[in-house]
PDB file as gemmi writes it, atoms N, CA and C in Angstrom:
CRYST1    1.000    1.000    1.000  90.00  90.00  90.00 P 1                      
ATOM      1  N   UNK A   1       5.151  -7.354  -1.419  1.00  0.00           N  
ATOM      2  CA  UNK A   1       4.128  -6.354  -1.677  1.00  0.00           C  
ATOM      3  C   UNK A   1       3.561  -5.928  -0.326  1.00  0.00           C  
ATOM      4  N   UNK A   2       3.877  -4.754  -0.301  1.00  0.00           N  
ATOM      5  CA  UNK A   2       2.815  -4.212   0.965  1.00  0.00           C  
ATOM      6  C   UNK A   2       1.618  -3.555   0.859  1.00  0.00           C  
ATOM      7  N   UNK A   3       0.997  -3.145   1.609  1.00  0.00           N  
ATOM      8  CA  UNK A   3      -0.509  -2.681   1.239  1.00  0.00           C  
ATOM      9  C   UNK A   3      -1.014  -1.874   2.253  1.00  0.00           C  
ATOM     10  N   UNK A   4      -1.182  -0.905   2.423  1.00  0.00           N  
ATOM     11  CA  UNK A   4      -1.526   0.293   3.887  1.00  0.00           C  
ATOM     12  C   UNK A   4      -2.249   1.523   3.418  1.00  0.00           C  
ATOM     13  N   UNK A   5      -2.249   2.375   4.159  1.00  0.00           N  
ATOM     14  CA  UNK A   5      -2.959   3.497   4.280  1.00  0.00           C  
ATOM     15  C   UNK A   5      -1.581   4.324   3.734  1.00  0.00           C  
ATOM     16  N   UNK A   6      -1.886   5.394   3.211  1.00  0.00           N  
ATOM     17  CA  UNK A   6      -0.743   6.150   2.879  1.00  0.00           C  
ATOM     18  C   UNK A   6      -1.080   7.603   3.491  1.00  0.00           C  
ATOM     19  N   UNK A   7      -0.110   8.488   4.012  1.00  0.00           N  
ATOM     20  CA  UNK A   7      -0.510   9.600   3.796  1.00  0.00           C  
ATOM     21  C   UNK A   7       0.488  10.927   3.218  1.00  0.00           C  
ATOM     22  N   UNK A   8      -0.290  12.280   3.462  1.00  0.00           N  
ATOM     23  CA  UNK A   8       0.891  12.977   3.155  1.00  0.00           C  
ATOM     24  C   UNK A   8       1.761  13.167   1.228  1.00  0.00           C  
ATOM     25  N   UNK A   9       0.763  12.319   1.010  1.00  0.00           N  
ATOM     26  CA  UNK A   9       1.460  12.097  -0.868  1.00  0.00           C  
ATOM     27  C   UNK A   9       1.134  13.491  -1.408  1.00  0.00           C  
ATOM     28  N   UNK A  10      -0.386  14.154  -1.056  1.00  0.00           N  
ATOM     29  CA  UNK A  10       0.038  15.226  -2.017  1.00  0.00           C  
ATOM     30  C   UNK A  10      -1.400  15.198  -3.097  1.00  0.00           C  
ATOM     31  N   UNK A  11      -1.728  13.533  -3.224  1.00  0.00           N  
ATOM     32  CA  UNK A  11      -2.873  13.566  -3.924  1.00  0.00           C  
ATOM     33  C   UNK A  11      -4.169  13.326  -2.983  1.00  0.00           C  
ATOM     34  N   UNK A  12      -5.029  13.717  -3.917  1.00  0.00           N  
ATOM     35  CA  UNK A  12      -7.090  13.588  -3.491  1.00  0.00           C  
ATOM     36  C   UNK A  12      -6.821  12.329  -2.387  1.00  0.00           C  
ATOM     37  N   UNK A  13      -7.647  12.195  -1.316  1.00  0.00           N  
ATOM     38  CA  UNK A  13      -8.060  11.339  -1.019  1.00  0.00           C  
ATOM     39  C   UNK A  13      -8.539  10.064  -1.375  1.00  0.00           C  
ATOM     40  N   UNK A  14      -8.812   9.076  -1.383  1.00  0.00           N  
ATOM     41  CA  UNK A  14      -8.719   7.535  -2.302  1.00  0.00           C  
ATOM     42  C   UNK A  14      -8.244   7.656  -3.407  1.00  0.00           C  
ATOM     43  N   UNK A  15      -7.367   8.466  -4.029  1.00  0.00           N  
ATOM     44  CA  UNK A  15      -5.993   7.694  -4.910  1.00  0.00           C  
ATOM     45  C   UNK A  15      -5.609   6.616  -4.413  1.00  0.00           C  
ATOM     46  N   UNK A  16      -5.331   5.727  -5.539  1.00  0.00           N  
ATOM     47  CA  UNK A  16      -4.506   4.616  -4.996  1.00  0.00           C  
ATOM     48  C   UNK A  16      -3.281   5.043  -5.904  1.00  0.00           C  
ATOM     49  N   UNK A  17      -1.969   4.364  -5.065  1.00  0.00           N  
ATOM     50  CA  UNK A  17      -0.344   4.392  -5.134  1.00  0.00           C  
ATOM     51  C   UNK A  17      -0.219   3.438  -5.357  1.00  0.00           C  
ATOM     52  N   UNK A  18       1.286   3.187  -6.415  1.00  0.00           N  
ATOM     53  CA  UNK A  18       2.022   2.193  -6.295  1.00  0.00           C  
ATOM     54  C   UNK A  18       3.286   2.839  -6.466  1.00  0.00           C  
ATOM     55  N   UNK A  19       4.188   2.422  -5.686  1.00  0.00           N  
ATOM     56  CA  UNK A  19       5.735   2.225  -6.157  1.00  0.00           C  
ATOM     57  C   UNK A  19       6.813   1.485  -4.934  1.00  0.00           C  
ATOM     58  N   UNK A  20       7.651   2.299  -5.541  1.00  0.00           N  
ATOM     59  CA  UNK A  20       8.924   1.096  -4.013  1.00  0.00           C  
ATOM     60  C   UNK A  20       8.684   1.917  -2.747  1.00  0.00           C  
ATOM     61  N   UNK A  21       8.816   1.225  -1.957  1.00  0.00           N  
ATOM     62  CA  UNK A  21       8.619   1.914  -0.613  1.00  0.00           C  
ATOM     63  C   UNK A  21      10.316   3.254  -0.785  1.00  0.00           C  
ATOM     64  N   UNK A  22      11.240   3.308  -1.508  1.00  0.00           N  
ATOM     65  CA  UNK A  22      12.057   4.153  -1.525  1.00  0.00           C  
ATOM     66  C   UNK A  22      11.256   5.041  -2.394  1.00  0.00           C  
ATOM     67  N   UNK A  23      10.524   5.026  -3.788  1.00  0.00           N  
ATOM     68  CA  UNK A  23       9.755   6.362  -3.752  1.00  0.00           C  
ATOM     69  C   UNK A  23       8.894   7.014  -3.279  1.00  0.00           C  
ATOM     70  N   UNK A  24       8.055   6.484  -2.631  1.00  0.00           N  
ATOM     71  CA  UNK A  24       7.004   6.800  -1.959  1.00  0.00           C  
ATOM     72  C   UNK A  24       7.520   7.737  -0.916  1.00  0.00           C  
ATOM     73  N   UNK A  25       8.342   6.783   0.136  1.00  0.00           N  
ATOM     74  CA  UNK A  25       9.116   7.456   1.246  1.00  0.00           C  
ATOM     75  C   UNK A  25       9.939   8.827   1.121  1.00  0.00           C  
ATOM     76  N   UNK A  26      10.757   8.702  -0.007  1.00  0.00           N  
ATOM     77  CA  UNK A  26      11.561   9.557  -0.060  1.00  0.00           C  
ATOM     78  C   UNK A  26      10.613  10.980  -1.100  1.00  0.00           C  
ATOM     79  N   UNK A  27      10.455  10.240  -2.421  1.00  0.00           N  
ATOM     80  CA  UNK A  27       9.992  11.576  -3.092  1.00  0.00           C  
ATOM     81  C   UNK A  27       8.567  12.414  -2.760  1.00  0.00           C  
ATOM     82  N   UNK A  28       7.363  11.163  -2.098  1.00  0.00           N  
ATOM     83  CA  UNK A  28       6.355  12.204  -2.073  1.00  0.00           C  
ATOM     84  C   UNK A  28       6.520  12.112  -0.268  1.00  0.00           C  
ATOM     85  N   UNK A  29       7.704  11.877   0.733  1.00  0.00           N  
ATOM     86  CA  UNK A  29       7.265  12.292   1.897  1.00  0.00           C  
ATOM     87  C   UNK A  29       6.484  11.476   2.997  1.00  0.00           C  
ATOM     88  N   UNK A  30       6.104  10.892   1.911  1.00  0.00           N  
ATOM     89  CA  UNK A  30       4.869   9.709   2.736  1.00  0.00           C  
ATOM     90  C   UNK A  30       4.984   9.348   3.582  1.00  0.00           C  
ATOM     91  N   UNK A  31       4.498   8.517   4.772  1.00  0.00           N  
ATOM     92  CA  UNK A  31       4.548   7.837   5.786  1.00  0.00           C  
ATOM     93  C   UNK A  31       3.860   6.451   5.012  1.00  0.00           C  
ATOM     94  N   UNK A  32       4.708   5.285   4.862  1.00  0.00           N  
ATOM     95  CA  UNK A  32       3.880   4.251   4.419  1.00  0.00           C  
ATOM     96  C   UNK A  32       3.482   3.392   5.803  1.00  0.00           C  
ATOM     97  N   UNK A  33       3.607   3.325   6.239  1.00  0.00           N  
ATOM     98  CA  UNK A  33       3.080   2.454   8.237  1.00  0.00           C  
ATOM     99  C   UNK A  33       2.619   3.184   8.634  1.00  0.00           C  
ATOM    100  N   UNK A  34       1.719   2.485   9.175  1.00  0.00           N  
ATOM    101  CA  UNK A  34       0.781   3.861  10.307  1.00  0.00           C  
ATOM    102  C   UNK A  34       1.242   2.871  11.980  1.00  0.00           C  
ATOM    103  N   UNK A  35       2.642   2.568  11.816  1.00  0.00           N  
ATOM    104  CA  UNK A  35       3.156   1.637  13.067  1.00  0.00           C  
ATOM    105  C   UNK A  35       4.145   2.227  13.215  1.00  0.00           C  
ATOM    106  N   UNK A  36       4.704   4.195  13.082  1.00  0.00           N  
ATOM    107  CA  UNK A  36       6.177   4.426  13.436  1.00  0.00           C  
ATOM    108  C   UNK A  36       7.226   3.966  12.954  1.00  0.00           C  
ATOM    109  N   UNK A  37       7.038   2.930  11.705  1.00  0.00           N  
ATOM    110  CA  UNK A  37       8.288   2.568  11.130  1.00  0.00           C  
ATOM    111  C   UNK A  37       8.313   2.951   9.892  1.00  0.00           C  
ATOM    112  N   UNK A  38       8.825   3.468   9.283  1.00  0.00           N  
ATOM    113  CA  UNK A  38       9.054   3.797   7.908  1.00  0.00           C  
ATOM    114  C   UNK A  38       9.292   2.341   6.752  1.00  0.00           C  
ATOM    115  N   UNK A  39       8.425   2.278   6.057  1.00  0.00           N  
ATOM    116  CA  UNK A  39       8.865   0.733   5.287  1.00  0.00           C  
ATOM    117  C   UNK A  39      10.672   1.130   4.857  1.00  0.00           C  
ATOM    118  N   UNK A  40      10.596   2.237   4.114  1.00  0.00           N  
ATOM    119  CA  UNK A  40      11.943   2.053   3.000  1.00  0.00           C  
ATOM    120  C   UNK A  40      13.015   2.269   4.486  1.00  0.00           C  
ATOM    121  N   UNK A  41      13.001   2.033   5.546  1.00  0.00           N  
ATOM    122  CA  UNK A  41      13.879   1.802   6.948  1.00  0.00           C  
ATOM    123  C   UNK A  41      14.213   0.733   6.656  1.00  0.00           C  
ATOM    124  N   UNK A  42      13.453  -0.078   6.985  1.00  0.00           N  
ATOM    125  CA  UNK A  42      13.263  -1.567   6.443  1.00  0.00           C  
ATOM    126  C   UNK A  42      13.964  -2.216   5.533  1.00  0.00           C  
ATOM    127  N   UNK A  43      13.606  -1.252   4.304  1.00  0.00           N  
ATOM    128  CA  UNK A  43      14.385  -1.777   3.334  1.00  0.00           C  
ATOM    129  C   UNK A  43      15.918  -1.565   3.362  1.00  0.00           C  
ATOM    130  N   UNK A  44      16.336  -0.470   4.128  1.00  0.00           N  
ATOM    131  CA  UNK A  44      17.752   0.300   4.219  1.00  0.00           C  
ATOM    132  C   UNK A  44      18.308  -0.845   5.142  1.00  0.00           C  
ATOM    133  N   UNK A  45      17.670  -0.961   5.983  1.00  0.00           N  
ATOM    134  CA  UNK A  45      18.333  -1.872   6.933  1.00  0.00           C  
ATOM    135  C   UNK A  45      18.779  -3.312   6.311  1.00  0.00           C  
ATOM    136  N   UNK A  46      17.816  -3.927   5.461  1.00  0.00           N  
ATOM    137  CA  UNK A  46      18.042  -5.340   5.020  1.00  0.00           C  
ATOM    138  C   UNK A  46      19.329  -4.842   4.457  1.00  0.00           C  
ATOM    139  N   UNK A  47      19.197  -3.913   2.939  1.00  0.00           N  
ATOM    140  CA  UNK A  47      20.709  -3.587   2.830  1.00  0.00           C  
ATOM    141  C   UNK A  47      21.694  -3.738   3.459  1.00  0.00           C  
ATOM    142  N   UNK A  48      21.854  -2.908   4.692  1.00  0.00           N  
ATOM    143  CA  UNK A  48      23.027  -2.947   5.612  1.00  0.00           C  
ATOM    144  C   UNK A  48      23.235  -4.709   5.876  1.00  0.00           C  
ATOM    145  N   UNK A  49      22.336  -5.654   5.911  1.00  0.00           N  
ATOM    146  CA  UNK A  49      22.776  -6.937   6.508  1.00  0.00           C  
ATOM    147  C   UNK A  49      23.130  -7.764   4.638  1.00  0.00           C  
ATOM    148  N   UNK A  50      23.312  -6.862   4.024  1.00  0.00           N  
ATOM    149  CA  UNK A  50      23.563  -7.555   3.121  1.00  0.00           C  
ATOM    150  C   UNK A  50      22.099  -8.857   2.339  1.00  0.00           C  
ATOM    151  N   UNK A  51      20.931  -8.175   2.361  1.00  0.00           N  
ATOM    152  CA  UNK A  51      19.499  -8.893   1.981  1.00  0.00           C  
ATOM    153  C   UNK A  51      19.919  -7.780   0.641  1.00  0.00           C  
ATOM    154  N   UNK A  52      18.988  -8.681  -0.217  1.00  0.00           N  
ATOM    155  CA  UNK A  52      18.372  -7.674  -1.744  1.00  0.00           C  
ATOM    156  C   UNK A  52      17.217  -8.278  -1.948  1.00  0.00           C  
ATOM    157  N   UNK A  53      16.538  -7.169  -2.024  1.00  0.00           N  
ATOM    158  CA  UNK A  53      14.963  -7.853  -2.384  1.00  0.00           C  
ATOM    159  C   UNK A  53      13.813  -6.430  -2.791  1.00  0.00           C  
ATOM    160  N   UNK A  54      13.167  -6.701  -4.100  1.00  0.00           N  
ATOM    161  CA  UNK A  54      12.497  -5.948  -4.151  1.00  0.00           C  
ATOM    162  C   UNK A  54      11.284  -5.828  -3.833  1.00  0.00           C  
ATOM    163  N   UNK A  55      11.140  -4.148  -3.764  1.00  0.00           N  
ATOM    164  CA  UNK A  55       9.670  -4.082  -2.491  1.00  0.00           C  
ATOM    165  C   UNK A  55       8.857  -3.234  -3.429  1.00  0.00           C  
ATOM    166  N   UNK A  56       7.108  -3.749  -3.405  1.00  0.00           N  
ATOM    167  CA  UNK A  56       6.393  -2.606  -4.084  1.00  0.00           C  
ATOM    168  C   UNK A  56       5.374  -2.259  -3.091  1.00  0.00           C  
ATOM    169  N   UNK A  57       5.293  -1.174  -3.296  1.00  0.00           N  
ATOM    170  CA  UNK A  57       4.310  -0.784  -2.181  1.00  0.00           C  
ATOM    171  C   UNK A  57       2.927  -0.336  -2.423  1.00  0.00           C  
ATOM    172  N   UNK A  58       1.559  -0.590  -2.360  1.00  0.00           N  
ATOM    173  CA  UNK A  58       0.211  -0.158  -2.793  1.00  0.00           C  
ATOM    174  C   UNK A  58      -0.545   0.394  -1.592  1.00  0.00           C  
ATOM    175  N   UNK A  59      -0.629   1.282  -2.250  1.00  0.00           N  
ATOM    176  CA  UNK A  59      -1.770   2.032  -1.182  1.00  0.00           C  
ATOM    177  C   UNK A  59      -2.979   2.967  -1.605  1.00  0.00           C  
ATOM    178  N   UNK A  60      -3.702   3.228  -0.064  1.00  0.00           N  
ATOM    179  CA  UNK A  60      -4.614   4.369  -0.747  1.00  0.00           C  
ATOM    180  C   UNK A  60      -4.635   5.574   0.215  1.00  0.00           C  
ATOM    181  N   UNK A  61      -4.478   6.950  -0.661  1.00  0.00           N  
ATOM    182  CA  UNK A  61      -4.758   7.847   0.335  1.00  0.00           C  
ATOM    183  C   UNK A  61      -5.348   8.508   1.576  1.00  0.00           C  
ATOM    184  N   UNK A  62      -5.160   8.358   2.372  1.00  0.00           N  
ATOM    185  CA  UNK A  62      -6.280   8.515   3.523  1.00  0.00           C  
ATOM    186  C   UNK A  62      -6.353   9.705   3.978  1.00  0.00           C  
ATOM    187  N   UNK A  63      -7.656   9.894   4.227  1.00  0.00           N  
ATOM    188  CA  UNK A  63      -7.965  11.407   4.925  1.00  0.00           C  
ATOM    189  C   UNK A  63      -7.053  11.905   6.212  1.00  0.00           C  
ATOM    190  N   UNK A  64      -6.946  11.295   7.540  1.00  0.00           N  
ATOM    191  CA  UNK A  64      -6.549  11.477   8.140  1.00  0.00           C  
ATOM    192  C   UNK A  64      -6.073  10.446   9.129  1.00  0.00           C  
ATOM    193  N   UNK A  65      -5.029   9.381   9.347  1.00  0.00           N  
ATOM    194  CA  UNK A  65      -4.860   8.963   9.939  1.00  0.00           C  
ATOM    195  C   UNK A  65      -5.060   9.060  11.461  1.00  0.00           C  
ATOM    196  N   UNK A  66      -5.182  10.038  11.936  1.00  0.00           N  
ATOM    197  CA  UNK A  66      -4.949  10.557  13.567  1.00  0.00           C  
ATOM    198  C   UNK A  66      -6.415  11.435  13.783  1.00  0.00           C  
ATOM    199  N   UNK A  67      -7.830  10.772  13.566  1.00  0.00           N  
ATOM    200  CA  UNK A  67      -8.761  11.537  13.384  1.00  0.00           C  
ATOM    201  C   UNK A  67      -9.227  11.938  14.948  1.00  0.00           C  
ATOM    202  N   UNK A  68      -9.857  13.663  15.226  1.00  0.00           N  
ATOM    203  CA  UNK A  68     -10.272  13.802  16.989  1.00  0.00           C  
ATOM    204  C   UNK A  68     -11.281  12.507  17.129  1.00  0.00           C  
ATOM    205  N   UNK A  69     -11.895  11.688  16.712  1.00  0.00           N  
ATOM    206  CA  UNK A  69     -13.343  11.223  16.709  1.00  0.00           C  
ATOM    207  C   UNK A  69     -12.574  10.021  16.098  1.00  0.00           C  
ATOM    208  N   UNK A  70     -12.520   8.908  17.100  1.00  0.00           N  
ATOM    209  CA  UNK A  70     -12.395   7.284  15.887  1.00  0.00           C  
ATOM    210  C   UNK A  70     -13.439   6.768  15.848  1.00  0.00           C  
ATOM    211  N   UNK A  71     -13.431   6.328  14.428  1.00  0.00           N  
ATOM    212  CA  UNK A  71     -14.720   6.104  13.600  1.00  0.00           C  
ATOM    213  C   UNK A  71     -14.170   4.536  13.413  1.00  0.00           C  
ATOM    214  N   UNK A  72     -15.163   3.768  13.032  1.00  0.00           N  
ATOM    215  CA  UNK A  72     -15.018   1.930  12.751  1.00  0.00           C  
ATOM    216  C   UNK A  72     -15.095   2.139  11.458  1.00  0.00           C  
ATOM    217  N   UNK A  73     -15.290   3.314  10.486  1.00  0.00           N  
ATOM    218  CA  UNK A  73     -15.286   2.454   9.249  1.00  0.00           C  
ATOM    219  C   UNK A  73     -14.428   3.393   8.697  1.00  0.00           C  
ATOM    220  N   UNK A  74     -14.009   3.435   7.003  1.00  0.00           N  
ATOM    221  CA  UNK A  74     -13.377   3.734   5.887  1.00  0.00           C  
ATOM    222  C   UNK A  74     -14.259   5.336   5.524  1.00  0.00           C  
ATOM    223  N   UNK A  75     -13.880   6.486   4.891  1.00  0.00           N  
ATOM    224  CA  UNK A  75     -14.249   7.160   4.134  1.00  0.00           C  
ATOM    225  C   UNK A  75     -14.966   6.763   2.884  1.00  0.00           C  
ATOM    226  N   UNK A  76     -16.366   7.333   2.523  1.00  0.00           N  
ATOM    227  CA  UNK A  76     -16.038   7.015   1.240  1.00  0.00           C  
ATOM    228  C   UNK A  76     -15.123   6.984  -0.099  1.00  0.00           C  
ATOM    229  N   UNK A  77     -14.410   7.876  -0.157  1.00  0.00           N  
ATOM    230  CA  UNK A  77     -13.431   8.264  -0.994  1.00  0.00           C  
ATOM    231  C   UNK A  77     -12.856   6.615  -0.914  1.00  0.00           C  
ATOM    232  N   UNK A  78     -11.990   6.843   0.571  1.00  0.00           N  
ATOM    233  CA  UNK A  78     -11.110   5.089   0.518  1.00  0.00           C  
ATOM    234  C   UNK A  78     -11.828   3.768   0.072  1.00  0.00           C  
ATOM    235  N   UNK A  79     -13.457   4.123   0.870  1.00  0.00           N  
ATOM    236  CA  UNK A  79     -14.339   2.864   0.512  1.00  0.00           C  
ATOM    237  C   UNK A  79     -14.408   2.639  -0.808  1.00  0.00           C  
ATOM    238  N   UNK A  80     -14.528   2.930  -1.758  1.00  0.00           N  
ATOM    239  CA  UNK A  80     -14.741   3.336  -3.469  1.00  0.00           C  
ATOM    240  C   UNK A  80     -13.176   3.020  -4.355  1.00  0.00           C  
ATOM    241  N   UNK A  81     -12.097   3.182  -3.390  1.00  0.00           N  
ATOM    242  CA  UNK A  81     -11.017   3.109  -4.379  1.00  0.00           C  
ATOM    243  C   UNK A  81     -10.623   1.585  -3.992  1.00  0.00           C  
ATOM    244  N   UNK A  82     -11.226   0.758  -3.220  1.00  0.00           N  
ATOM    245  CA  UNK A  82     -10.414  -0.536  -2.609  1.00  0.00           C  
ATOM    246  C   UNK A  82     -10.698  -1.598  -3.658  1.00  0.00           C  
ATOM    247  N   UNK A  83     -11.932  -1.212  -4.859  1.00  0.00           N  
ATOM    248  CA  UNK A  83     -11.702  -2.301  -6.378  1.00  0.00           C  
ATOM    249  C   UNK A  83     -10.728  -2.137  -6.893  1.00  0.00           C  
ATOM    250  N   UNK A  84     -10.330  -0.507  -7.173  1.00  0.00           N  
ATOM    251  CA  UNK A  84      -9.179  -0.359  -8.125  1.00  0.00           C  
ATOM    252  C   UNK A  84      -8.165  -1.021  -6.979  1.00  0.00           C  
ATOM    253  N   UNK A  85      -7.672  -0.782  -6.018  1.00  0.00           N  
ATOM    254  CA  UNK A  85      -6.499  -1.609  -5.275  1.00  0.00           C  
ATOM    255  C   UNK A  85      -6.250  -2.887  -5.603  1.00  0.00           C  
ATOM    256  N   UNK A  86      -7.579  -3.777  -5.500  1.00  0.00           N  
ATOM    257  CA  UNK A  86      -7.814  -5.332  -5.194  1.00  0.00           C  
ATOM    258  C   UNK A  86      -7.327  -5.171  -6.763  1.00  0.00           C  
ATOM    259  N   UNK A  87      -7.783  -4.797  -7.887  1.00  0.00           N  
ATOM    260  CA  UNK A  87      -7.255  -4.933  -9.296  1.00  0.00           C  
ATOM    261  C   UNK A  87      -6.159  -5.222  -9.738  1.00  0.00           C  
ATOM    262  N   UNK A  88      -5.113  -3.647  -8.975  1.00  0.00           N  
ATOM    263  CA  UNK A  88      -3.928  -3.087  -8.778  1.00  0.00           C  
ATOM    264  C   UNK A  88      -3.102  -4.363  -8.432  1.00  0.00           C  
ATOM    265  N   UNK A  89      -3.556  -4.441  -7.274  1.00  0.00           N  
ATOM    266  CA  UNK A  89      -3.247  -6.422  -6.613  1.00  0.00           C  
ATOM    267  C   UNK A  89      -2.774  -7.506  -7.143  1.00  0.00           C  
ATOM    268  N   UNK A  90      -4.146  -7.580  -7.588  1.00  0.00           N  
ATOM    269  CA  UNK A  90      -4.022  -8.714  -8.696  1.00  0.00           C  
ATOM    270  C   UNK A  90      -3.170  -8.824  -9.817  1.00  0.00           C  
ATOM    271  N   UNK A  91      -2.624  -7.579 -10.422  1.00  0.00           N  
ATOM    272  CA  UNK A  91      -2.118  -7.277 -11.611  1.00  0.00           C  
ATOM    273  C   UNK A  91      -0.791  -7.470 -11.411  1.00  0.00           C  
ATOM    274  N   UNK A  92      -0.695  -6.795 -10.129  1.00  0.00           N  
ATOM    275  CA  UNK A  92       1.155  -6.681  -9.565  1.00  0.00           C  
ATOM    276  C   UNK A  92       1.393  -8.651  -9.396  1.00  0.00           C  
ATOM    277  N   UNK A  93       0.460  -9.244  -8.900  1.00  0.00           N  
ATOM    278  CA  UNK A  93       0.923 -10.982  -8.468  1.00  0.00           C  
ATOM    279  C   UNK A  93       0.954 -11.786 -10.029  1.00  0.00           C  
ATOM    280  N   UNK A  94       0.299 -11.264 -10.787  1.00  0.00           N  
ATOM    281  CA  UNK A  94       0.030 -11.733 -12.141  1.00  0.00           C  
ATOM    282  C   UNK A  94       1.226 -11.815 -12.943  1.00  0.00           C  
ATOM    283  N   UNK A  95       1.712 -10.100 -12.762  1.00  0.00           N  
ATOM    284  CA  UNK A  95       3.327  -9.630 -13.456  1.00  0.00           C  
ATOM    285  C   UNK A  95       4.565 -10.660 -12.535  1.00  0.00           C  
ATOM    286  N   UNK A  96       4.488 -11.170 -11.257  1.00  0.00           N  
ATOM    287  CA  UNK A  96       5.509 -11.760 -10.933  1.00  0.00           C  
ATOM    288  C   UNK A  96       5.254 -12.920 -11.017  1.00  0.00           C  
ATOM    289  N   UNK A  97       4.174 -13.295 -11.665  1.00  0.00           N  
ATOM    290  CA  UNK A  97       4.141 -15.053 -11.809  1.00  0.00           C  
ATOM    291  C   UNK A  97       2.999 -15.715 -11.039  1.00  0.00           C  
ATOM    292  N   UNK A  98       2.468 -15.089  -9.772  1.00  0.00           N  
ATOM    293  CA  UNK A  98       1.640 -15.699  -8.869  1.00  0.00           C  
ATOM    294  C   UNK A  98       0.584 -15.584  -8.665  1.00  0.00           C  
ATOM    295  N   UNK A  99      -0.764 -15.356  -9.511  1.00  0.00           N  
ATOM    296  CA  UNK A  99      -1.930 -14.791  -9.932  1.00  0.00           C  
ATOM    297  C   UNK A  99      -2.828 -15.142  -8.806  1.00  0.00           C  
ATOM    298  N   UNK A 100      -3.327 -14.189  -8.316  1.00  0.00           N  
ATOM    299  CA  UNK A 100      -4.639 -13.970  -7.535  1.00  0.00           C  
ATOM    300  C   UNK A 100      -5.735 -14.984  -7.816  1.00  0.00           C  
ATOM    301  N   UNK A 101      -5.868 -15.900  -7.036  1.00  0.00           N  
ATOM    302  CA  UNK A 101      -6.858 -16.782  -7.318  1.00  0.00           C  
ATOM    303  C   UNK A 101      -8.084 -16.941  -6.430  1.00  0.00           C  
ATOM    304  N   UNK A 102      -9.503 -16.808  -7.134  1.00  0.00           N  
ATOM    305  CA  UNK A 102     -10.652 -16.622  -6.646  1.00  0.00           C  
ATOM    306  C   UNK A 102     -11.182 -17.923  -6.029  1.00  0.00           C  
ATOM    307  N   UNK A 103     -11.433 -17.594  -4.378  1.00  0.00           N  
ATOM    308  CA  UNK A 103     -11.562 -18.977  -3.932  1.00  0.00           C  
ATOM    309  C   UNK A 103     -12.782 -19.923  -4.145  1.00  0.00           C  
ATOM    310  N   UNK A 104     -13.591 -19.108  -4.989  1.00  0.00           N  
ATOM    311  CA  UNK A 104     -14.771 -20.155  -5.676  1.00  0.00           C  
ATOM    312  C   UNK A 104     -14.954 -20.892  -6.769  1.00  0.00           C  
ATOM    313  N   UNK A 105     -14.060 -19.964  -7.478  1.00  0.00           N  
ATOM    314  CA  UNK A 105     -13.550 -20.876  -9.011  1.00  0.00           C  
ATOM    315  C   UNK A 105     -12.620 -21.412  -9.228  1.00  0.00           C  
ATOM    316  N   UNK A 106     -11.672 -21.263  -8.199  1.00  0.00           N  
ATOM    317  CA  UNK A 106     -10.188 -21.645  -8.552  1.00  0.00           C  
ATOM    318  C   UNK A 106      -9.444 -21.021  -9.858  1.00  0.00           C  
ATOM    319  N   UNK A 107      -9.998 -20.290 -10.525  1.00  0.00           N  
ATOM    320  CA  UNK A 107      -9.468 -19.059 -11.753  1.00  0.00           C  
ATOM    321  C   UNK A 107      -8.833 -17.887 -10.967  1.00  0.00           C  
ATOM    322  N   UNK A 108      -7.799 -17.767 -12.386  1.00  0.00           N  
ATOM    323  CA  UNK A 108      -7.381 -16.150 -11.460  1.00  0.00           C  
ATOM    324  C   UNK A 108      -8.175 -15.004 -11.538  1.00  0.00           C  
ATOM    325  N   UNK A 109      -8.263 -14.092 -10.573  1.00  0.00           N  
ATOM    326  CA  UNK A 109      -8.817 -12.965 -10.525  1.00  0.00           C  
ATOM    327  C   UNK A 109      -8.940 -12.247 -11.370  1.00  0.00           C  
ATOM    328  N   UNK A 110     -10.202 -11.867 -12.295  1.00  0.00           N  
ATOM    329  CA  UNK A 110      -9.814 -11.247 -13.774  1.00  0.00           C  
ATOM    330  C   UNK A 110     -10.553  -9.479 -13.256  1.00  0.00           C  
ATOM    331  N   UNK A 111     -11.105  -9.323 -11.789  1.00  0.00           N  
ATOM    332  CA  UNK A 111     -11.759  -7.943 -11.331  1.00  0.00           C  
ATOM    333  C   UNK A 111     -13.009  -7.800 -11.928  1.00  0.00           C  
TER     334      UNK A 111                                                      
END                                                                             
């Protein structure tokens, strides 16, 4: 599971995404790294060495990665969508078996 800033998708600002880093990448365009590497590269490449492994990718829309003015914090838009993410999160580790666990109760994460 990866988890980043997305941009370029197409939707509002703090949407949150999910899918494989091959849809994201390919159908809405996206840039999923804000590090010059394309995740679904990544994934192409393990291919080539003969790896299989599936990848989901979560994110949230961001205003502008490359802003004139760097700022220390989040948009509101992004600030506001990071429950539904942490949810999103939780739900995706839940479906593969490995549930989000709250480090004060030792229960899984119910949001």
């Amino acid at each position: 599971i990866t988890i980043d800033a997305i941009e370029y998708s197409g939707e509002p600002v703090g949407t949150v995404l999910r899918g494989s880093p091959q849809d994201l990448a390919r159908s809405l365009g996206a840039n999923i790294s804000m590090h010059d590497l394309r995740l679904v590269d990544l994934f192409d490449a393990a291919v080539l060495l003969d790896y299989e492994c599936e990848g989901i990718c979560l994110g949230i829309q961001v205003k502008d990665t490359q802003p004139q003015i760097l700022t220390e914090d989040l948009t509101p838009e992004v600030r506001a969508a990071i429950p539904l993410l942490i949810e999103t999160l939780a739900a995706e580790l839940a479906r593969l078996g490995s549930p989000l666990i709250e480090k004060s109760t030792g229960k899984p994460y119910c949001g």
